Amino acid sequence: MNIHEKYIKRCIELAKNGLGTTYPNPLVGSVIVHKDKIIGEGWHKKSGNPHAEVNAINSVQDKALLTKSTIYVSLEPCSHFGKTPPCSDLIIAKGIKKVVIGTVDPFAEVAGRGVKKLMEAGCDVQIGVLEKECQYLNKRFFTFHQKKRPYIILKWAQTADNFIAPKIQEKREPVWITNQYSKQLVHKWRSEEQAILVGTHTAIADNPKLNTRLWKGENPVRVVIDRELKIPKESALFDRSIKTIVLTETAETSAHNNLIFEKLDFKKHLPKQICEVLYRHNLQSLIIEGGAKTLQTFINSDLWDEARVFSGISEFYEGIKSPEFSGKIISKTNLKRDTLKIYKND
């Protein structure tokens, strides 16, 4: 690892602190180095708040050192006026002449303009240090801007004999396959993503809340497929406590109190239409939590980026089979007696 990689790696570590709180902005970390010593660092914490470069510069105690320092940033400094002034202008104004950038910003308002502005001001700019790692850090942001859809995460729990639900559910509530630690981790994941989707059967059978009650963080936007509006009106999904998008084919229904209806053509490519709706709502990431039919539909359409699969120790012997898919396993973790495997779509 060379010296630039060392500090960009630190930028990535800092940026991860903003996961779940920076939407619609990307995750960004920045460090300022003088004579191989970090004299300032920061990350972007929330949309509308100062960006990573601003926080890093503000944290430097001796501002006279800035003109002799190098600023490292995981993503290209912005060059436009949004909710905050351009970071590239601040770097120039502070007299920082050396800038090392992990990756160029895919957002059309930036997309190389920040780099160009810095170079035209006489800065020595180096781009592409740990580029793949910096792009992976912002996989949601890059997917949204480059593919015009949210980053899609499939998630389910399956028994030791590969069922995700029993044949018959006696009560209208979830049947737990995994333990409390796995359950809490799922709530943490929900706080990190912008939207969460379930199908009609899951909404009726489990009556899920789809919130983050077991973890401190923002609730994702709830999305539910309800073609014929069959889900009972007293369901937890319709309590209006969280923005909820209902995907249906029935006559137009007006939105009110956090409940939004989007009309789809269920005779056409459904996952693609869902992605288009979520893109219009500026949702950069989506967890699909079921059921089996919904998950399999996205798998068959090859519209998924990551799959997170829990395996418990219980057996159902019969019931609803877990989805069938192929992907590259990138991690395997044990949570007590549960096993979590994470795959990416190659």
CSV table of C-alpha atoms in Angstrom, one decimal:
chain,number,residue,atom,x,y,z
A,1,MET,CA,0.0,0.0,0.0
A,2,ASN,CA,1.5,3.3,-1.1
A,3,ILE,CA,1.1,6.6,0.9
A,4,HIS,CA,-1.9,7.8,-1.2
A,5,GLU,CA,-3.7,4.5,-0.7
A,6,LYS,CA,-3.1,4.7,3.0
A,7,TYR,CA,-4.9,8.1,3.3
A,8,ILE,CA,-7.7,7.3,0.9
A,9,LYS,CA,-8.4,4.2,2.9
A,10,ARG,CA,-8.8,6.4,5.9
A,11,CYS,CA,-11.2,8.6,3.9
A,12,ILE,CA,-13.3,5.5,3.2
A,13,GLU,CA,-13.4,4.5,6.9
A,14,LEU,CA,-14.6,8.0,7.8
A,15,ALA,CA,-17.2,8.1,5.0
A,16,LYS,CA,-18.9,4.9,6.3
A,17,ASN,CA,-19.9,6.9,9.4
A,18,GLY,CA,-22.6,8.6,7.3
A,19,LEU,CA,-24.3,5.4,6.0
A,20,GLY,CA,-28.0,5.9,6.2
A,21,THR,CA,-28.0,9.6,7.0
A,22,THR,CA,-26.5,11.4,3.9
A,23,TYR,CA,-29.2,10.5,1.3
A,24,PRO,CA,-29.6,11.8,-1.4
A,25,ASN,CA,-25.9,12.7,-1.1
A,26,PRO,CA,-23.1,10.2,-1.3
A,27,LEU,CA,-20.8,8.9,1.5
A,28,VAL,CA,-17.6,11.0,1.5
A,29,GLY,CA,-14.6,11.1,3.8
A,30,SER,CA,-11.6,13.5,3.7
A,31,VAL,CA,-8.3,13.9,5.4
A,32,ILE,CA,-5.7,16.6,5.3
A,33,VAL,CA,-2.0,15.6,5.6
A,34,HIS,CA,1.1,17.6,6.4
A,35,LYS,CA,4.5,16.0,6.4
A,36,ASP,CA,2.9,12.5,6.6
A,37,LYS,CA,0.8,13.4,9.5
A,38,ILE,CA,-3.0,13.8,9.5
A,39,ILE,CA,-3.8,17.3,10.8
A,40,GLY,CA,-7.5,17.3,9.9
A,41,GLU,CA,-10.3,14.9,8.9
A,42,GLY,CA,-14.0,14.8,8.4
A,43,TRP,CA,-16.9,13.1,6.7
A,44,HIS,CA,-20.3,14.2,5.3
A,45,LYS,CA,-22.9,13.5,8.0
A,46,LYS,CA,-26.2,14.7,6.6
A,47,SER,CA,-27.7,16.3,3.5
A,48,GLY,CA,-27.7,20.0,3.9
A,49,ASN,CA,-24.8,19.9,6.4
A,50,PRO,CA,-21.2,20.7,5.6
A,51,HIS,CA,-19.4,18.3,3.2
A,52,ALA,CA,-16.5,16.1,4.2
A,53,GLU,CA,-13.9,18.6,2.8
A,54,VAL,CA,-15.4,21.4,4.8
A,55,ASN,CA,-15.4,19.4,8.0
A,56,ALA,CA,-11.8,18.3,7.4
A,57,ILE,CA,-10.6,21.9,6.8
A,58,ASN,CA,-12.5,23.2,9.8
A,59,SER,CA,-10.8,20.6,12.0
A,60,VAL,CA,-7.3,21.8,11.3
A,61,GLN,CA,-6.1,23.8,14.2
A,62,ASP,CA,-3.2,25.6,12.5
A,63,LYS,CA,-4.8,26.9,9.2
A,64,ALA,CA,-1.4,28.2,8.1
A,65,LEU,CA,-0.4,24.6,7.3
A,66,LEU,CA,-3.1,24.2,4.7
A,67,THR,CA,-1.1,25.7,1.9
A,68,LYS,CA,1.6,23.2,2.6
A,69,SER,CA,-0.7,20.2,2.9
A,70,THR,CA,-2.4,17.6,0.7
A,71,ILE,CA,-6.1,17.0,0.9
A,72,TYR,CA,-7.4,13.5,0.3
A,73,VAL,CA,-11.1,12.9,-0.5
A,74,SER,CA,-12.8,9.6,-1.4
A,75,LEU,CA,-15.1,11.3,-4.0
A,76,GLU,CA,-14.5,14.2,-6.4
A,77,PRO,CA,-15.2,17.6,-4.6
A,78,CYS,CA,-18.4,19.2,-5.8
A,79,SER,CA,-18.3,22.2,-8.1
A,80,HIS,CA,-21.9,23.5,-8.0
A,81,PHE,CA,-24.1,25.4,-5.5
A,82,GLY,CA,-26.5,23.0,-3.9
A,83,LYS,CA,-27.6,23.2,-0.3
A,84,THR,CA,-24.0,24.1,0.4
A,85,PRO,CA,-21.3,26.0,-1.5
A,86,PRO,CA,-18.8,24.2,-3.8
A,87,CYS,CA,-16.1,22.3,-2.0
A,88,SER,CA,-13.7,22.8,-4.9
A,89,ASP,CA,-14.0,26.6,-4.4
A,90,LEU,CA,-13.1,26.2,-0.7
A,91,ILE,CA,-10.1,24.1,-1.4
A,92,ILE,CA,-8.9,26.7,-3.9
A,93,ALA,CA,-9.6,29.6,-1.5
A,94,LYS,CA,-7.6,27.9,1.3
A,95,GLY,CA,-4.6,27.6,-1.0
A,96,ILE,CA,-4.4,23.8,-0.9
A,97,LYS,CA,-2.4,22.9,-3.9
A,98,LYS,CA,-2.3,19.1,-3.7
A,99,VAL,CA,-5.5,17.1,-4.1
A,100,VAL,CA,-5.8,13.3,-4.2
A,101,ILE,CA,-9.2,11.9,-5.2
A,102,GLY,CA,-10.5,8.3,-4.9
A,103,THR,CA,-13.0,8.5,-7.8
A,104,VAL,CA,-14.9,10.9,-10.1
A,105,ASP,CA,-18.5,11.8,-9.1
A,106,PRO,CA,-21.1,10.2,-11.5
A,107,PHE,CA,-23.6,12.9,-10.6
A,108,ALA,CA,-24.2,15.1,-13.7
A,109,GLU,CA,-23.8,18.3,-11.8
A,110,VAL,CA,-20.3,17.3,-10.9
A,111,ALA,CA,-18.9,14.6,-13.2
A,112,GLY,CA,-15.4,15.9,-13.7
A,113,ARG,CA,-16.2,19.6,-13.3
A,114,GLY,CA,-14.7,19.7,-9.8
A,115,VAL,CA,-11.5,18.2,-11.0
A,116,LYS,CA,-11.4,20.6,-13.9
A,117,LYS,CA,-12.0,23.6,-11.7
A,118,LEU,CA,-9.1,22.5,-9.3
A,119,MET,CA,-6.7,22.0,-12.2
A,120,GLU,CA,-7.5,25.3,-13.8
A,121,ALA,CA,-6.8,27.0,-10.4
A,122,GLY,CA,-3.3,25.4,-10.5
A,123,CYS,CA,-3.9,22.5,-8.1
A,124,ASP,CA,-1.9,19.3,-8.5
A,125,VAL,CA,-4.7,16.7,-8.8
A,126,GLN,CA,-4.4,12.9,-8.7
A,127,ILE,CA,-7.5,10.8,-9.5
A,128,GLY,CA,-8.2,7.1,-9.2
A,129,VAL,CA,-6.6,6.0,-5.9
A,130,LEU,CA,-8.4,2.9,-4.6
A,131,GLU,CA,-11.0,3.8,-7.3
A,132,LYS,CA,-12.9,0.5,-7.1
A,133,GLU,CA,-13.1,0.6,-3.3
A,134,CYS,CA,-14.3,4.2,-3.4
A,135,GLN,CA,-17.0,3.3,-6.0
A,136,TYR,CA,-18.1,0.3,-4.0
A,137,LEU,CA,-18.4,2.6,-0.9
A,138,ASN,CA,-21.0,4.5,-2.9
A,139,LYS,CA,-22.6,1.5,-4.7
A,140,ARG,CA,-26.1,2.9,-4.1
A,141,PHE,CA,-25.2,6.4,-5.4
A,142,PHE,CA,-23.4,5.1,-8.5
A,143,THR,CA,-26.2,2.6,-9.3
A,144,PHE,CA,-28.8,5.3,-9.0
A,145,HIS,CA,-27.0,7.8,-11.2
A,146,GLN,CA,-25.6,5.4,-13.8
A,147,LYS,CA,-28.4,2.8,-14.1
A,148,LYS,CA,-31.3,5.1,-13.2
A,149,ARG,CA,-32.6,2.7,-10.5
A,150,PRO,CA,-32.0,1.9,-6.8
A,151,TYR,CA,-29.4,-0.5,-5.6
A,152,ILE,CA,-31.3,-3.6,-4.9
A,153,ILE,CA,-30.7,-5.9,-1.9
A,154,LEU,CA,-32.5,-9.2,-1.6
A,155,LYS,CA,-33.0,-10.5,1.9
A,156,TRP,CA,-34.6,-13.6,3.4
A,157,ALA,CA,-34.2,-16.2,6.1
A,158,GLN,CA,-34.5,-19.9,5.4
A,159,THR,CA,-34.7,-23.0,7.4
A,160,ALA,CA,-32.1,-25.8,7.4
A,161,ASP,CA,-34.3,-27.6,4.8
A,162,ASN,CA,-34.6,-24.4,2.6
A,163,PHE,CA,-38.1,-23.1,3.4
A,164,ILE,CA,-38.8,-19.4,4.1
A,165,ALA,CA,-42.3,-19.9,5.5
A,166,PRO,CA,-44.5,-22.8,6.8
A,167,LYS,CA,-47.3,-24.2,4.7
A,168,ILE,CA,-50.0,-22.8,7.0
A,169,GLN,CA,-49.7,-19.7,9.3
A,170,GLU,CA,-52.1,-19.8,12.2
A,171,LYS,CA,-51.7,-16.1,13.1
A,172,ARG,CA,-51.2,-13.0,11.1
A,173,GLU,CA,-47.7,-12.4,12.3
A,174,PRO,CA,-44.1,-13.4,11.2
A,175,VAL,CA,-42.9,-16.9,11.8
A,176,TRP,CA,-39.3,-16.4,13.0
A,177,ILE,CA,-36.6,-18.7,11.6
A,178,THR,CA,-33.6,-16.8,12.9
A,179,ASN,CA,-32.5,-15.6,16.4
A,180,GLN,CA,-32.7,-12.2,18.0
A,181,TYR,CA,-29.2,-11.1,16.9
A,182,SER,CA,-30.0,-11.7,13.3
A,183,LYS,CA,-33.3,-9.9,13.7
A,184,GLN,CA,-31.6,-6.8,15.2
A,185,LEU,CA,-29.0,-6.9,12.3
A,186,VAL,CA,-31.9,-6.7,9.8
A,187,HIS,CA,-33.2,-3.6,11.6
A,188,LYS,CA,-29.8,-2.0,11.4
A,189,TRP,CA,-29.8,-2.7,7.7
A,190,ARG,CA,-33.2,-1.1,7.3
A,191,SER,CA,-31.7,2.1,8.9
A,192,GLU,CA,-29.0,2.1,6.2
A,193,GLU,CA,-31.3,1.9,3.1
A,194,GLN,CA,-33.9,4.2,1.7
A,195,ALA,CA,-36.7,1.8,0.9
A,196,ILE,CA,-38.1,-1.6,1.8
A,197,LEU,CA,-40.4,-3.8,-0.3
A,198,VAL,CA,-42.8,-6.7,0.4
A,199,GLY,CA,-45.4,-8.4,-1.7
A,200,THR,CA,-49.1,-8.9,-1.1
A,201,HIS,CA,-48.8,-12.3,0.5
A,202,THR,CA,-46.2,-11.3,3.0
A,203,ALA,CA,-48.1,-8.1,3.9
A,204,ILE,CA,-51.3,-10.2,4.5
A,205,ALA,CA,-49.7,-13.2,6.2
A,206,ASP,CA,-47.1,-11.4,8.4
A,207,ASN,CA,-48.6,-8.0,8.9
A,208,PRO,CA,-45.1,-6.5,9.0
A,209,LYS,CA,-44.2,-3.0,10.3
A,210,LEU,CA,-41.0,-2.7,8.3
A,211,ASN,CA,-39.5,-0.1,10.6
A,212,THR,CA,-36.3,0.2,12.6
A,213,ARG,CA,-37.7,-0.4,16.1
A,214,LEU,CA,-34.8,-2.5,17.2
A,215,TRP,CA,-32.1,0.0,16.0
A,216,LYS,CA,-31.7,3.7,16.2
A,217,GLY,CA,-32.0,5.2,12.8
A,218,GLU,CA,-34.2,6.5,10.0
A,219,ASN,CA,-37.1,4.3,8.9
A,220,PRO,CA,-37.0,3.4,5.2
A,221,VAL,CA,-39.8,4.2,2.9
A,222,ARG,CA,-42.2,1.3,2.8
A,223,VAL,CA,-43.2,-0.1,-0.6
A,224,VAL,CA,-45.8,-2.8,-0.9
A,225,ILE,CA,-47.2,-4.6,-4.0
A,226,ASP,CA,-51.0,-4.7,-3.7
A,227,ARG,CA,-52.4,-5.3,-7.2
A,228,GLU,CA,-56.1,-5.5,-6.3
A,229,LEU,CA,-55.9,-3.6,-3.0
A,230,LYS,CA,-56.5,-6.8,-1.0
A,231,ILE,CA,-54.4,-6.0,2.0
A,232,PRO,CA,-56.6,-5.2,5.0
A,233,LYS,CA,-56.9,-1.5,5.7
A,234,GLU,CA,-56.0,-2.0,9.4
A,235,SER,CA,-52.6,-3.5,8.5
A,236,ALA,CA,-49.5,-2.0,10.1
A,237,LEU,CA,-48.2,-0.9,6.7
A,238,PHE,CA,-51.1,1.5,6.5
A,239,ASP,CA,-50.8,3.2,9.8
A,240,ARG,CA,-49.4,6.3,8.0
A,241,SER,CA,-46.5,6.6,10.5
A,242,ILE,CA,-44.0,6.2,7.7
A,243,LYS,CA,-44.1,7.2,4.0
A,244,THR,CA,-45.6,4.2,2.2
A,245,ILE,CA,-45.9,3.6,-1.5
A,246,VAL,CA,-48.6,1.2,-2.6
A,247,LEU,CA,-48.1,-0.4,-6.1
A,248,THR,CA,-51.5,-1.3,-7.6
A,249,GLU,CA,-53.3,-1.6,-10.9
A,250,THR,CA,-56.7,-0.4,-9.7
A,251,ALA,CA,-58.3,3.0,-10.5
A,252,GLU,CA,-56.4,6.1,-9.4
A,253,THR,CA,-56.4,6.6,-5.6
A,254,SER,CA,-55.3,9.9,-4.1
A,255,ALA,CA,-52.4,10.1,-1.8
A,256,HIS,CA,-52.9,11.4,1.7
A,257,ASN,CA,-51.1,11.3,5.1
A,258,ASN,CA,-47.9,9.4,4.1
A,259,LEU,CA,-49.9,6.9,1.9
A,260,ILE,CA,-49.1,7.1,-1.8
A,261,PHE,CA,-50.6,5.0,-4.6
A,262,GLU,CA,-48.7,4.3,-7.8
A,263,LYS,CA,-50.5,2.6,-10.7
A,264,LEU,CA,-48.6,-0.1,-12.6
A,265,ASP,CA,-49.4,-2.3,-15.6
A,266,PHE,CA,-49.2,-5.8,-14.0
A,267,LYS,CA,-49.2,-7.4,-17.5
A,268,LYS,CA,-45.8,-5.9,-18.3
A,269,HIS,CA,-42.3,-6.1,-16.8
A,270,LEU,CA,-43.1,-5.5,-13.1
A,271,PRO,CA,-39.6,-5.2,-11.5
A,272,LYS,CA,-38.6,-2.6,-14.2
A,273,GLN,CA,-41.7,-0.6,-13.5
A,274,ILE,CA,-41.1,-0.7,-9.8
A,275,CYS,CA,-37.5,0.5,-10.3
A,276,GLU,CA,-38.9,3.4,-12.4
A,277,VAL,CA,-41.3,4.4,-9.7
A,278,LEU,CA,-38.6,4.3,-7.0
A,279,TYR,CA,-36.2,6.3,-9.2
A,280,ARG,CA,-38.9,9.0,-9.6
A,281,HIS,CA,-39.2,9.1,-5.8
A,282,ASN,CA,-35.4,9.6,-5.6
A,283,LEU,CA,-34.9,6.4,-3.7
A,284,GLN,CA,-31.3,5.2,-4.1
A,285,SER,CA,-31.5,1.8,-2.4
A,286,LEU,CA,-34.1,-0.9,-1.8
A,287,ILE,CA,-34.3,-4.0,0.5
A,288,ILE,CA,-36.7,-6.6,-0.8
A,289,GLU,CA,-37.8,-8.7,2.2
A,290,GLY,CA,-40.3,-11.0,0.6
A,291,GLY,CA,-42.1,-13.0,-0.2
A,292,ALA,CA,-40.7,-15.8,-2.2
A,293,LYS,CA,-42.7,-14.8,-5.4
A,294,THR,CA,-41.6,-11.2,-5.2
A,295,LEU,CA,-37.9,-12.2,-4.6
A,296,GLN,CA,-37.9,-14.7,-7.4
A,297,THR,CA,-39.5,-12.2,-9.8
A,298,PHE,CA,-36.6,-9.8,-9.3
A,299,ILE,CA,-34.1,-12.7,-9.5
A,300,ASN,CA,-35.6,-13.9,-12.8
A,301,SER,CA,-35.5,-10.3,-14.2
A,302,ASP,CA,-31.8,-10.1,-13.1
A,303,LEU,CA,-32.7,-6.9,-11.2
A,304,TRP,CA,-30.7,-7.3,-8.1
A,305,ASP,CA,-27.2,-6.3,-6.8
A,306,GLU,CA,-26.8,-8.1,-3.5
A,307,ALA,CA,-28.5,-11.0,-1.7
A,308,ARG,CA,-28.3,-11.5,2.1
A,309,VAL,CA,-29.4,-14.9,3.1
A,310,PHE,CA,-29.9,-16.1,6.7
A,311,SER,CA,-30.0,-19.9,7.4
A,312,GLY,CA,-31.5,-21.0,10.7
A,313,ILE,CA,-31.4,-24.5,12.4
A,314,SER,CA,-35.1,-25.2,12.4
A,315,GLU,CA,-36.9,-27.3,9.8
A,316,PHE,CA,-40.4,-26.9,8.4
A,317,TYR,CA,-40.5,-30.1,6.3
A,318,GLU,CA,-43.0,-28.5,4.0
A,319,GLY,CA,-44.0,-24.9,3.1
A,320,ILE,CA,-42.9,-22.1,0.8
A,321,LYS,CA,-39.5,-22.9,-0.7
A,322,SER,CA,-36.7,-20.3,-0.6
A,323,PRO,CA,-35.8,-18.5,-3.9
A,324,GLU,CA,-33.5,-20.1,-6.4
A,325,PHE,CA,-30.6,-17.9,-7.6
A,326,SER,CA,-26.9,-17.9,-8.4
A,327,GLY,CA,-24.4,-15.3,-7.2
A,328,LYS,CA,-20.8,-14.9,-6.0
A,329,ILE,CA,-20.5,-15.3,-2.2
A,330,ILE,CA,-18.6,-12.4,-0.7
A,331,SER,CA,-18.9,-13.2,3.0
A,332,LYS,CA,-20.1,-15.8,5.5
A,333,THR,CA,-20.8,-15.0,9.1
A,334,ASN,CA,-22.2,-16.9,12.1
A,335,LEU,CA,-24.6,-15.2,14.5
A,336,LYS,CA,-24.8,-17.7,17.3
A,337,ARG,CA,-26.4,-20.7,15.5
A,338,ASP,CA,-27.6,-18.7,12.5
A,339,THR,CA,-25.5,-18.4,9.3
A,340,LEU,CA,-25.5,-15.3,7.1
A,341,LYS,CA,-24.2,-15.5,3.6
A,342,ILE,CA,-23.9,-12.4,1.4
A,343,TYR,CA,-23.8,-12.7,-2.4
A,344,LYS,CA,-23.3,-10.2,-5.2
A,345,ASN,CA,-24.8,-10.5,-8.6
A,346,ASP,CA,-22.1,-11.0,-11.2
